[in-house]
Structure formats: structure tokens, C-alpha cells
Amino acid sequence: MVRTQIYLTEEQRNELIAMSQRQGKRQSELIREAVDRLIASSSGRRRQEALGAAAGIWKNRDDIPDFGAVRAGWDRA
């Protein structure tokens, strides 16, 4: 692990102490869990943004075959 120093407001520190006591976990563990959740949330948002940016990128292309017609040729009668 890497040691990292952060500044908290007094309210944040007090809440963190209370949560630590209630949950029986160290403050550092709670902070790591919160950072993990933030990273996971951010990763999900980046994925959604990438999918949104890719939506419809082929809609105006005229250099690709009509996949509906190609697929219809595969169907059995």
C-alpha cells in the first residue's frame, strides 16, 4: 500500500470516527472502501459515455452492405 495524506473537514472527521466505531473498522479501511466505490462509479460512467459516443456512428455510411438483406439470405424457408 501507499501512504497518502488527506485533509478532512472537522465534520467529515467526526462522521468518519463515528462510522468507524459503529462498524468496527479502521478509518483508513472506510476511506479505501469509499475510494473504491468512487473509482467503480467513475469507470461505469466512462463506459456509458463511450457507448453513448459510439451510438449511431455507422448510420450514414454507404460503404457497408445492407445487413438486413444479407441476413435474409441466410434464413431458411
mmCIF file with all atom_site columns, N, CA, C and O in Angstrom, residues 16 18 20 23 25 27 38-39 50-51 57 61 70 74 76-77:
data_model
loop_
_atom_site.group_PDB
_atom_site.id
_atom_site.type_symbol
_atom_site.label_atom_id
_atom_site.label_alt_id
_atom_site.label_comp_id
_atom_site.label_asym_id
_atom_site.label_entity_id
_atom_site.label_seq_id
_atom_site.pdbx_PDB_ins_code
_atom_site.Cartn_x
_atom_site.Cartn_y
_atom_site.Cartn_z
_atom_site.occupancy
_atom_site.B_iso_or_equiv
_atom_site.pdbx_formal_charge
_atom_site.auth_seq_id
_atom_site.auth_comp_id
_atom_site.auth_asym_id
_atom_site.auth_atom_id
_atom_site.pdbx_PDB_model_num
ATOM 1  N N  . LEU A 1 16 ? -16.512 10.219  10.228  1.00 0.00 ? 16 LEU A N  1
ATOM 2  C CA . LEU A 1 16 ? -15.665 9.064   9.952   1.00 0.00 ? 16 LEU A CA 1
ATOM 3  C C  . LEU A 1 16 ? -15.328 8.311   11.244  1.00 0.00 ? 16 LEU A C  1
ATOM 4  O O  . LEU A 1 16 ? -15.366 7.076   11.276  1.00 0.00 ? 16 LEU A O  1
ATOM 5  N N  . ALA A 1 18 ? -17.173 8.250   13.961  1.00 0.00 ? 18 ALA A N  1
ATOM 6  C CA . ALA A 1 18 ? -18.406 7.602   14.402  1.00 0.00 ? 18 ALA A CA 1
ATOM 7  C C  . ALA A 1 18 ? -18.693 6.346   13.565  1.00 0.00 ? 18 ALA A C  1
ATOM 8  O O  . ALA A 1 18 ? -19.050 5.297   14.109  1.00 0.00 ? 18 ALA A O  1
ATOM 9  N N  . SER A 1 20 ? -16.541 4.552   11.970  1.00 0.00 ? 20 SER A N  1
ATOM 10 C CA . SER A 1 20 ? -15.500 3.590   12.304  1.00 0.00 ? 20 SER A CA 1
ATOM 11 C C  . SER A 1 20 ? -15.864 2.819   13.573  1.00 0.00 ? 20 SER A C  1
ATOM 12 O O  . SER A 1 20 ? -15.733 1.595   13.631  1.00 0.00 ? 20 SER A O  1
ATOM 13 N N  . GLN A 1 23 ? -19.033 0.511   12.888  1.00 0.00 ? 23 GLN A N  1
ATOM 14 C CA . GLN A 1 23 ? -18.788 -0.622  12.005  1.00 0.00 ? 23 GLN A CA 1
ATOM 15 C C  . GLN A 1 23 ? -17.626 -1.499  12.452  1.00 0.00 ? 23 GLN A C  1
ATOM 16 O O  . GLN A 1 23 ? -17.404 -2.569  11.901  1.00 0.00 ? 23 GLN A O  1
ATOM 17 N N  . LYS A 1 25 ? -14.487 -0.857  12.066  1.00 0.00 ? 25 LYS A N  1
ATOM 18 C CA . LYS A 1 25 ? -13.444 -0.816  11.039  1.00 0.00 ? 25 LYS A CA 1
ATOM 19 C C  . LYS A 1 25 ? -12.541 0.372   11.294  1.00 0.00 ? 25 LYS A C  1
ATOM 20 O O  . LYS A 1 25 ? -12.957 1.366   11.894  1.00 0.00 ? 25 LYS A O  1
ATOM 21 N N  . GLN A 1 27 ? -10.518 3.736   10.267  1.00 0.00 ? 27 GLN A N  1
ATOM 22 C CA . GLN A 1 27 ? -10.866 4.861   9.399   1.00 0.00 ? 27 GLN A CA 1
ATOM 23 C C  . GLN A 1 27 ? -10.238 4.688   8.013   1.00 0.00 ? 27 GLN A C  1
ATOM 24 O O  . GLN A 1 27 ? -10.877 4.959   6.996   1.00 0.00 ? 27 GLN A O  1
ATOM 25 N N  . LEU A 1 38 ? -15.935 5.141   -5.496  1.00 0.00 ? 38 LEU A N  1
ATOM 26 C CA . LEU A 1 38 ? -15.806 6.285   -6.399  1.00 0.00 ? 38 LEU A CA 1
ATOM 27 C C  . LEU A 1 38 ? -15.180 5.869   -7.725  1.00 0.00 ? 38 LEU A C  1
ATOM 28 O O  . LEU A 1 38 ? -15.656 6.250   -8.802  1.00 0.00 ? 38 LEU A O  1
ATOM 29 N N  . ILE A 1 39 ? -14.146 5.054   -7.665  1.00 0.00 ? 39 ILE A N  1
ATOM 30 C CA . ILE A 1 39 ? -13.481 4.583   -8.879  1.00 0.00 ? 39 ILE A CA 1
ATOM 31 C C  . ILE A 1 39 ? -14.430 3.717   -9.698  1.00 0.00 ? 39 ILE A C  1
ATOM 32 O O  . ILE A 1 39 ? -14.521 3.861   -10.920 1.00 0.00 ? 39 ILE A O  1
ATOM 33 N N  . ALA A 1 50 ? -18.677 6.302   -23.366 1.00 0.00 ? 50 ALA A N  1
ATOM 34 C CA . ALA A 1 50 ? -18.099 5.719   -24.579 1.00 0.00 ? 50 ALA A CA 1
ATOM 35 C C  . ALA A 1 50 ? -19.186 5.071   -25.436 1.00 0.00 ? 50 ALA A C  1
ATOM 36 O O  . ALA A 1 50 ? -19.200 5.232   -26.660 1.00 0.00 ? 50 ALA A O  1
ATOM 37 N N  . LEU A 1 51 ? -20.091 4.357   -24.792 1.00 0.00 ? 51 LEU A N  1
ATOM 38 C CA . LEU A 1 51 ? -21.188 3.744   -25.544 1.00 0.00 ? 51 LEU A CA 1
ATOM 39 C C  . LEU A 1 51 ? -22.081 4.801   -26.179 1.00 0.00 ? 51 LEU A C  1
ATOM 40 O O  . LEU A 1 51 ? -22.509 4.660   -27.324 1.00 0.00 ? 51 LEU A O  1
ATOM 41 N N  . ILE A 1 57 ? -22.777 5.694   -34.980 1.00 0.00 ? 57 ILE A N  1
ATOM 42 C CA . ILE A 1 57 ? -21.632 6.145   -35.786 1.00 0.00 ? 57 ILE A CA 1
ATOM 43 C C  . ILE A 1 57 ? -21.641 5.572   -37.199 1.00 0.00 ? 57 ILE A C  1
ATOM 44 O O  . ILE A 1 57 ? -20.978 6.099   -38.072 1.00 0.00 ? 57 ILE A O  1
ATOM 45 N N  . ARG A 1 61 ? -23.327 5.678   -43.207 1.00 0.00 ? 61 ARG A N  1
ATOM 46 C CA . ARG A 1 61 ? -22.313 5.050   -44.058 1.00 0.00 ? 61 ARG A CA 1
ATOM 47 C C  . ARG A 1 61 ? -22.985 4.395   -45.249 1.00 0.00 ? 61 ARG A C  1
ATOM 48 O O  . ARG A 1 61 ? -24.020 3.765   -45.132 1.00 0.00 ? 61 ARG A O  1
ATOM 49 N N  . VAL A 1 70 ? -28.568 -9.172  -46.306 1.00 0.00 ? 70 VAL A N  1
ATOM 50 C CA . VAL A 1 70 ? -27.612 -10.270 -46.166 1.00 0.00 ? 70 VAL A CA 1
ATOM 51 C C  . VAL A 1 70 ? -28.163 -11.337 -45.245 1.00 0.00 ? 70 VAL A C  1
ATOM 52 O O  . VAL A 1 70 ? -28.129 -12.522 -45.539 1.00 0.00 ? 70 VAL A O  1
ATOM 53 N N  . TRP A 1 74 ? -29.722 -15.732 -45.423 1.00 0.00 ? 74 TRP A N  1
ATOM 54 C CA . TRP A 1 74 ? -29.306 -16.861 -44.578 1.00 0.00 ? 74 TRP A CA 1
ATOM 55 C C  . TRP A 1 74 ? -30.497 -17.635 -44.027 1.00 0.00 ? 74 TRP A C  1
ATOM 56 O O  . TRP A 1 74 ? -30.347 -18.793 -43.630 1.00 0.00 ? 74 TRP A O  1
ATOM 57 N N  . ARG A 1 76 ? -33.693 -19.810 -43.517 1.00 0.00 ? 76 ARG A N  1
ATOM 58 C CA . ARG A 1 76 ? -34.264 -20.959 -44.222 1.00 0.00 ? 76 ARG A CA 1
ATOM 59 C C  . ARG A 1 76 ? -35.726 -20.713 -44.504 1.00 0.00 ? 76 ARG A C  1
ATOM 60 O O  . ARG A 1 76 ? -36.421 -20.113 -43.710 1.00 0.00 ? 76 ARG A O  1
ATOM 61 N N  . ALA A 1 77 ? -36.175 -21.231 -45.599 1.00 0.00 ? 77 ALA A N  1
ATOM 62 C CA . ALA A 1 77 ? -37.582 -21.045 -45.975 1.00 0.00 ? 77 ALA A CA 1
ATOM 63 C C  . ALA A 1 77 ? -38.472 -22.038 -45.268 1.00 0.00 ? 77 ALA A C  1
ATOM 64 O O  . ALA A 1 77 ? -38.141 -23.008 -44.731 1.00 0.00 ? 77 ALA A O  1
#
